[in-house]
Amino acid sequence: MVSLAADMVYEGARSVTGPLLASLGASAVLVGLVSGAGEAMALLLRLVFGSWADRSGRYWTLTFVGYGLTVVCVPALAITPFLAGAGLAVACVLILGERVGKAVRSPAKTALLAHAAAAVGLGRGFGVHKALDQLGAVAGPLLVAAVTAAAGVIWPAMAVLIVPGAVAMFLLFRIWRSMGSPVVSDEDGGAKETSTPEPRESVLSRLHGRLPGVFWLFAAASAAISAGLVTFAIIAYHLTQDHVVSLAAVPLIYAAAMGAEALAALGSGWLFDRTRGGALLGLPLLVSAVPVLAFAPSPLVAMAGALLWGAAGGVLDSTVKALVADLVPASRLATAYGVFAAVQGAAAIAGGVMAGALYERSLPILVAAVVVTQIIALVLLIATLRRHQKIRTEAASGAA
């Protein structure tokens, strides 16, 4: 519920970031620069804050600070039209500040979620979380659209977003009061390793020493999946430029894809708890089918591809995280989620560039490239699950 309310805030704002900056005098180059820099910060800074959460044990502090930045920065955008020449600069700082908040809270919040979800099943817990997350991602832009339409300008919609922001902070405070700080230890779940002094030569060597090899294997598999999942921006470009559907239909198709994403997260989470990761083996097949269907000239087939894109994204952003919690000791979970997000994000950026370049050159080559990445991903996934099963078997034998 916290994520639902918070998603209303920042997804509502992101739906009109471009028009808001443009109204303050920003060029298209500046809009692209700010949005791109924000996404890079949201991903790369998780490496820092994930490790910090595990080393300090301040999971709740970082979660509160991260959500607090979002709740403050987004409604504050409402004042930028009244700051004359300084309005554009302040808006850029606030937008970047919201993305920093995402980076600050994300690894710690996901570690807390994994701790809480253990009681009901990791797959189910992450699936429900993703479904509610997507509900907020739909409700926020709809609220912003309604307020903007009624007021005729954007800034009142930013001010209204303080309401779901306050709800998010209130719920977070109530959870903290009732749950307290979880005692995170390797016995809580995940891979078991003997605690030894860690080398301090470099950041990468410390991360490698802290995270088990099976995690890196799974991170590589997820990177291949992320690289092969074409972005909705490319799909929407095809739908409009090739006149598959009208421009007005694209937001409706996107909303339907978000619904498919929520349902897929719930379904795959349920399967994960019964197969212990085996449900993820179907993900490369889903990703491979997306460009085949989404780039078809038929509206119905293309819409089916868009729904499949949403379903693949739902599994990739929810159930995949459940397996991370199974692979990594609980005391290193925030570090793992920070690294995992950075690896996935870098792969998604590279995949987006690849998809855009190949789409303009040859659609069959694009489809072939996606299939190749997913074959690699499938091989790595099978290796991950086999290695994980071996570790679990050895751990059970040792306990016996």
Short mmCIF file of C-alpha atoms in Angstrom, two decimals, residues 68-400:
data_model
loop_
_atom_site.label_atom_id
_atom_site.label_comp_id
_atom_site.label_asym_id
_atom_site.label_seq_id
_atom_site.Cartn_x
_atom_site.Cartn_y
_atom_site.Cartn_z
CA GLY A 68 10.50 11.59 2.06
CA LEU A 69 12.51 13.01 -0.84
CA THR A 70 9.81 11.92 -3.28
CA VAL A 71 6.96 13.27 -1.13
CA VAL A 72 8.70 16.65 -0.79
CA CYS A 73 10.19 17.10 -4.27
CA VAL A 74 7.14 16.24 -6.38
CA PRO A 75 4.53 18.55 -4.76
CA ALA A 76 7.20 21.28 -4.61
CA LEU A 77 7.09 21.35 -8.41
CA ALA A 78 3.82 23.25 -7.99
CA ILE A 79 5.70 26.40 -6.96
CA THR A 80 8.12 26.44 -9.91
CA PRO A 81 5.85 28.46 -12.27
CA PHE A 82 5.90 31.29 -9.71
CA LEU A 83 9.71 31.52 -9.39
CA ALA A 84 10.26 33.52 -12.59
CA GLY A 85 13.67 32.78 -14.16
CA ALA A 86 14.69 30.40 -11.37
CA GLY A 87 11.69 28.14 -11.92
CA LEU A 88 13.30 25.94 -14.57
CA ALA A 89 16.48 25.36 -12.56
CA VAL A 90 14.50 24.55 -9.40
CA ALA A 91 12.27 22.13 -11.34
CA CYS A 92 15.32 20.30 -12.71
CA VAL A 93 16.79 19.98 -9.21
CA LEU A 94 13.49 18.71 -7.80
CA ILE A 95 13.07 16.12 -10.57
CA LEU A 96 16.61 14.85 -10.00
CA GLY A 97 16.00 14.90 -6.24
CA GLU A 98 12.98 12.62 -6.65
CA ARG A 99 15.11 10.14 -8.63
CA VAL A 100 17.78 10.24 -5.90
CA GLY A 101 15.04 9.38 -3.42
CA LYS A 102 14.20 6.33 -5.52
CA ALA A 103 17.84 5.22 -5.37
CA VAL A 104 18.11 5.85 -1.62
CA ARG A 105 15.09 3.79 -0.63
CA SER A 106 14.89 1.06 -3.23
CA PRO A 107 17.49 -1.50 -2.01
CA ALA A 108 16.57 -1.06 1.69
CA LYS A 109 12.82 -1.15 0.95
CA THR A 110 13.15 -4.29 -1.15
CA ALA A 111 15.18 -5.98 1.60
CA LEU A 112 12.42 -5.11 4.11
CA LEU A 113 9.83 -6.43 1.66
CA ALA A 114 11.72 -9.71 1.29
CA HIS A 115 11.84 -10.02 5.09
CA ALA A 116 8.09 -9.43 5.37
CA ALA A 117 7.20 -11.62 2.38
CA ALA A 118 9.02 -14.65 3.81
CA ALA A 119 5.97 -15.39 5.96
CA VAL A 120 3.60 -15.67 2.98
CA GLY A 121 6.00 -16.80 0.25
CA LEU A 122 8.55 -14.67 -1.58
CA GLY A 123 6.87 -15.08 -4.96
CA ARG A 124 3.43 -14.23 -3.62
CA GLY A 125 4.73 -11.27 -1.61
CA PHE A 126 6.63 -9.69 -4.50
CA GLY A 127 3.74 -10.43 -6.86
CA VAL A 128 1.18 -8.65 -4.69
CA HIS A 129 3.59 -5.75 -4.21
CA LYS A 130 4.10 -5.36 -7.95
CA ALA A 131 0.35 -5.53 -8.64
CA LEU A 132 -0.39 -2.74 -6.14
CA ASP A 133 2.63 -0.81 -7.43
CA GLN A 134 1.14 -0.87 -10.92
CA LEU A 135 -2.25 0.19 -9.61
CA GLY A 136 -0.60 3.33 -8.26
CA ALA A 137 1.27 3.81 -11.54
CA VAL A 138 -2.10 3.93 -13.34
CA ALA A 139 -4.00 5.94 -10.72
CA GLY A 140 -1.38 8.70 -10.40
CA PRO A 141 -1.34 9.76 -14.07
CA LEU A 142 -5.15 9.54 -14.20
CA LEU A 143 -5.38 11.87 -11.18
CA VAL A 144 -2.91 14.28 -12.75
CA ALA A 145 -4.81 14.20 -16.05
CA ALA A 146 -8.12 14.94 -14.32
CA VAL A 147 -6.78 17.85 -12.25
CA THR A 148 -4.87 19.31 -15.19
CA ALA A 149 -7.96 19.11 -17.40
CA ALA A 150 -10.07 20.83 -14.75
CA ALA A 151 -7.52 23.57 -13.95
CA GLY A 152 -6.13 24.11 -17.43
CA VAL A 153 -2.54 24.18 -16.08
CA ILE A 154 -0.20 21.56 -14.62
CA TRP A 155 0.90 23.02 -11.27
CA PRO A 156 -2.33 22.31 -9.31
CA ALA A 157 -1.96 18.62 -10.18
CA MET A 158 1.52 18.61 -8.62
CA ALA A 159 0.11 20.20 -5.46
CA VAL A 160 -2.68 17.59 -5.21
CA LEU A 161 -0.06 14.81 -5.19
CA ILE A 162 0.87 15.81 -1.65
CA VAL A 163 -2.23 13.87 -0.52
CA PRO A 164 -1.12 10.37 -1.64
CA GLY A 165 2.40 11.33 -0.52
CA ALA A 166 1.16 12.02 3.00
CA VAL A 167 -0.76 8.73 2.96
CA ALA A 168 2.40 6.86 1.97
CA MET A 169 4.42 8.39 4.83
CA PHE A 170 1.63 7.74 7.34
CA LEU A 171 1.38 4.08 6.33
CA LEU A 172 5.15 3.71 6.40
CA PHE A 173 5.26 5.13 9.93
CA ARG A 174 2.53 2.73 11.07
CA ILE A 175 4.38 -0.25 9.60
CA TRP A 176 7.62 0.83 11.27
CA ARG A 177 5.88 1.19 14.63
CA SER A 178 4.29 -2.25 14.42
CA MET A 179 7.15 -4.14 12.77
CA GLY A 180 10.24 -2.45 14.14
CA SER A 181 13.67 -3.14 12.71
CA PRO A 182 14.02 -6.72 11.48
CA VAL A 183 16.96 -8.69 12.79
CA VAL A 184 18.76 -9.47 9.55
CA SER A 185 20.96 -12.51 9.72
CA ASP A 186 22.02 -15.22 7.34
CA GLU A 187 19.68 -17.62 9.10
CA ASP A 188 16.68 -15.62 7.83
CA GLY A 189 17.03 -17.12 4.38
CA GLY A 190 19.13 -17.10 1.27
CA ALA A 191 22.48 -18.72 0.61
CA LYS A 192 24.60 -19.57 3.60
CA GLU A 193 28.24 -18.63 3.72
CA THR A 194 30.91 -18.62 6.38
CA SER A 195 31.63 -15.13 7.64
CA THR A 196 35.22 -14.13 6.93
CA PRO A 197 37.05 -10.80 6.76
CA GLU A 198 36.40 -9.13 3.42
CA PRO A 199 39.18 -7.70 1.26
CA ARG A 200 39.10 -3.93 0.85
CA GLU A 201 41.17 -3.44 -2.29
CA SER A 202 38.30 -2.11 -4.40
CA VAL A 203 34.54 -1.72 -4.49
CA LEU A 204 34.18 -4.54 -7.03
CA SER A 205 36.29 -6.95 -5.01
CA ARG A 206 34.29 -6.17 -1.87
CA LEU A 207 31.01 -6.74 -3.74
CA HIS A 208 32.27 -10.01 -5.20
CA GLY A 209 33.41 -11.14 -1.79
CA ARG A 210 30.05 -10.32 -0.23
CA LEU A 211 27.77 -11.78 -2.88
CA PRO A 212 27.77 -15.49 -3.81
CA GLY A 213 28.75 -16.64 -7.28
CA VAL A 214 25.25 -17.96 -8.00
CA PHE A 215 23.93 -14.39 -7.59
CA TRP A 216 26.26 -13.08 -10.29
CA LEU A 217 25.19 -15.94 -12.56
CA PHE A 218 21.55 -14.97 -12.07
CA ALA A 219 22.36 -11.27 -12.55
CA ALA A 220 23.90 -12.14 -15.92
CA ALA A 221 20.77 -14.09 -16.88
CA SER A 222 18.52 -11.18 -15.90
CA ALA A 223 20.74 -8.75 -17.79
CA ALA A 224 20.30 -10.83 -20.96
CA ILE A 225 16.51 -10.87 -20.44
CA SER A 226 16.41 -7.11 -19.83
CA ALA A 227 18.52 -6.42 -22.92
CA GLY A 228 16.12 -8.44 -25.07
CA LEU A 229 12.90 -6.90 -23.79
CA VAL A 230 12.20 -4.09 -26.26
CA THR A 231 10.93 -0.87 -24.71
CA PHE A 232 7.36 0.32 -25.06
CA ALA A 233 8.71 3.50 -26.64
CA ILE A 234 9.87 1.46 -29.64
CA ILE A 235 6.57 -0.43 -29.74
CA ALA A 236 4.61 2.84 -29.62
CA TYR A 237 6.82 4.27 -32.35
CA HIS A 238 5.91 1.32 -34.58
CA LEU A 239 2.20 1.58 -33.75
CA THR A 240 2.02 5.25 -34.75
CA GLN A 241 4.64 5.61 -37.49
CA ASP A 242 3.37 2.55 -39.37
CA HIS A 243 -0.24 3.63 -38.76
CA VAL A 244 -1.15 0.38 -37.00
CA VAL A 245 -3.39 2.24 -34.52
CA SER A 246 -4.34 5.87 -33.94
CA LEU A 247 -2.25 8.06 -31.66
CA ALA A 248 -5.11 8.29 -29.16
CA ALA A 249 -5.16 4.50 -28.79
CA VAL A 250 -1.53 4.23 -27.65
CA PRO A 251 -2.13 5.38 -24.03
CA LEU A 252 -5.01 2.90 -23.78
CA ILE A 253 -2.78 0.08 -25.01
CA TYR A 254 -0.14 1.12 -22.47
CA ALA A 255 -2.71 1.07 -19.66
CA ALA A 256 -3.81 -2.42 -20.75
CA ALA A 257 -0.17 -3.53 -20.73
CA MET A 258 0.17 -2.24 -17.17
CA GLY A 259 -2.84 -4.35 -16.21
CA ALA A 260 -1.21 -7.39 -17.84
CA GLU A 261 1.97 -6.58 -15.92
CA ALA A 262 0.10 -6.65 -12.61
CA LEU A 263 -1.68 -9.93 -13.39
CA ALA A 264 1.54 -11.57 -14.58
CA ALA A 265 3.31 -10.54 -11.38
CA LEU A 266 0.59 -12.17 -9.28
CA GLY A 267 0.50 -15.36 -11.37
CA SER A 268 4.25 -15.83 -11.64
CA GLY A 269 4.66 -15.13 -7.93
CA TRP A 270 2.19 -17.90 -7.13
CA LEU A 271 4.05 -20.30 -9.46
CA PHE A 272 7.42 -19.30 -8.02
CA ASP A 273 6.45 -20.39 -4.52
CA ARG A 274 5.48 -23.82 -5.90
CA THR A 275 8.37 -24.37 -8.30
CA ARG A 276 11.16 -22.52 -6.41
CA GLY A 277 12.23 -20.56 -9.45
CA GLY A 278 11.27 -22.96 -12.21
CA ALA A 279 8.50 -20.57 -13.30
CA LEU A 280 11.17 -18.14 -14.51
CA LEU A 281 12.27 -20.51 -17.26
CA GLY A 282 9.30 -19.37 -19.35
CA LEU A 283 10.35 -15.71 -19.21
CA PRO A 284 12.86 -15.85 -22.10
CA LEU A 285 10.12 -17.37 -24.26
CA LEU A 286 7.78 -14.48 -23.44
CA VAL A 287 10.47 -11.91 -24.23
CA SER A 288 11.31 -13.63 -27.54
CA ALA A 289 7.67 -13.50 -28.65
CA VAL A 290 7.23 -9.77 -27.94
CA PRO A 291 8.87 -8.33 -31.10
CA VAL A 292 7.32 -11.02 -33.29
CA LEU A 293 3.82 -9.91 -32.25
CA ALA A 294 4.26 -6.25 -31.27
CA PHE A 295 5.82 -5.23 -34.61
CA ALA A 296 3.15 -6.94 -36.70
CA PRO A 297 1.06 -4.83 -39.12
CA SER A 298 -2.20 -6.17 -37.67
CA PRO A 299 -3.65 -4.05 -34.84
CA LEU A 300 -4.92 -7.06 -32.87
CA VAL A 301 -1.63 -8.96 -33.15
CA ALA A 302 0.38 -5.84 -32.24
CA MET A 303 -1.83 -5.21 -29.20
CA ALA A 304 -1.32 -8.84 -28.14
CA GLY A 305 2.42 -8.21 -28.36
CA ALA A 306 2.07 -5.12 -26.18
CA LEU A 307 0.17 -7.14 -23.57
CA LEU A 308 2.90 -9.78 -23.70
CA TRP A 309 5.46 -7.01 -23.19
CA GLY A 310 3.60 -5.94 -20.05
CA ALA A 311 3.40 -9.53 -18.77
CA ALA A 312 7.15 -10.07 -19.28
CA GLY A 313 7.89 -6.81 -17.47
CA GLY A 314 5.71 -7.87 -14.56
CA VAL A 315 7.66 -11.09 -14.06
CA LEU A 316 11.01 -9.34 -14.56
CA ASP A 317 10.27 -6.67 -11.96
CA SER A 318 8.71 -8.88 -9.28
CA THR A 319 9.28 -12.63 -9.29
CA VAL A 320 12.89 -12.22 -10.39
CA LYS A 321 13.50 -10.28 -7.16
CA ALA A 322 12.05 -13.16 -5.16
CA LEU A 323 14.78 -15.47 -6.43
CA VAL A 324 17.44 -12.92 -5.47
CA ALA A 325 16.18 -13.18 -1.88
CA ASP A 326 16.61 -16.96 -2.14
CA LEU A 327 20.17 -16.73 -3.46
CA VAL A 328 21.71 -14.15 -1.15
CA PRO A 329 22.23 -14.14 2.64
CA ALA A 330 19.74 -11.82 4.33
CA SER A 331 22.53 -9.66 5.79
CA ARG A 332 23.65 -8.79 2.24
CA LEU A 333 20.25 -8.47 0.57
CA ALA A 334 20.13 -4.68 0.16
CA THR A 335 23.60 -4.74 -1.40
CA ALA A 336 22.42 -7.46 -3.78
CA TYR A 337 19.31 -5.52 -4.83
CA GLY A 338 21.36 -2.40 -5.47
CA VAL A 339 23.83 -4.28 -7.67
CA PHE A 340 21.04 -6.21 -9.38
CA ALA A 341 19.14 -3.03 -10.30
CA ALA A 342 22.29 -1.43 -11.70
CA VAL A 343 23.08 -4.51 -13.82
CA GLN A 344 19.50 -4.73 -15.11
CA GLY A 345 19.37 -1.01 -15.83
CA ALA A 346 22.63 -0.97 -17.76
CA ALA A 347 21.48 -3.97 -19.81
CA ALA A 348 18.09 -2.33 -20.48
CA ILE A 349 19.77 0.83 -21.76
CA ALA A 350 22.05 -1.18 -24.05
CA GLY A 351 19.09 -3.23 -25.24
CA GLY A 352 17.05 -0.12 -25.94
CA VAL A 353 19.82 1.31 -28.11
CA MET A 354 20.15 -2.04 -29.91
CA ALA A 355 16.41 -2.31 -30.53
CA GLY A 356 16.15 1.23 -31.87
CA ALA A 357 19.09 0.78 -34.25
CA LEU A 358 17.99 -2.63 -35.52
CA TYR A 359 14.34 -1.60 -35.92
CA GLU A 360 15.36 1.06 -38.43
CA ARG A 361 17.62 -1.36 -40.30
CA SER A 362 15.81 -4.70 -40.34
CA LEU A 363 12.96 -6.12 -38.29
CA PRO A 364 14.01 -9.77 -38.90
CA ILE A 365 17.51 -8.98 -37.61
CA LEU A 366 15.98 -7.36 -34.51
CA VAL A 367 13.85 -10.45 -33.84
CA ALA A 368 16.90 -12.69 -34.35
CA ALA A 369 18.99 -10.58 -31.96
CA VAL A 370 16.29 -10.78 -29.28
CA VAL A 371 16.05 -14.56 -29.70
CA VAL A 372 19.83 -14.91 -29.32
CA THR A 373 19.84 -12.90 -26.08
CA GLN A 374 17.03 -15.04 -24.72
CA ILE A 375 18.79 -18.31 -25.58
CA ILE A 376 21.76 -17.02 -23.61
CA ALA A 377 19.42 -16.02 -20.79
CA LEU A 378 17.76 -19.44 -20.73
CA VAL A 379 21.11 -21.23 -20.51
CA LEU A 380 22.20 -18.96 -17.65
CA LEU A 381 18.85 -19.43 -15.86
CA ILE A 382 19.12 -23.21 -16.04
CA ALA A 383 22.69 -23.02 -14.73
CA THR A 384 21.54 -20.72 -11.91
CA LEU A 385 18.71 -23.00 -10.79
CA ARG A 386 20.90 -26.10 -10.93
CA ARG A 387 23.64 -24.45 -8.90
CA HIS A 388 21.12 -23.12 -6.41
CA GLN A 389 19.58 -26.56 -6.00
CA LYS A 390 23.04 -28.02 -5.42
CA ILE A 391 23.74 -25.42 -2.72
CA ARG A 392 20.41 -26.15 -1.02
CA THR A 393 21.06 -29.90 -1.13
CA GLU A 394 24.53 -29.49 0.36
CA ALA A 395 23.18 -27.17 3.05
CA ALA A 396 20.46 -29.69 3.94
CA SER A 397 23.01 -32.52 4.09
CA GLY A 398 25.26 -30.44 6.31
CA ALA A 399 22.38 -29.62 8.67
CA ALA A 400 21.43 -33.30 8.85
#
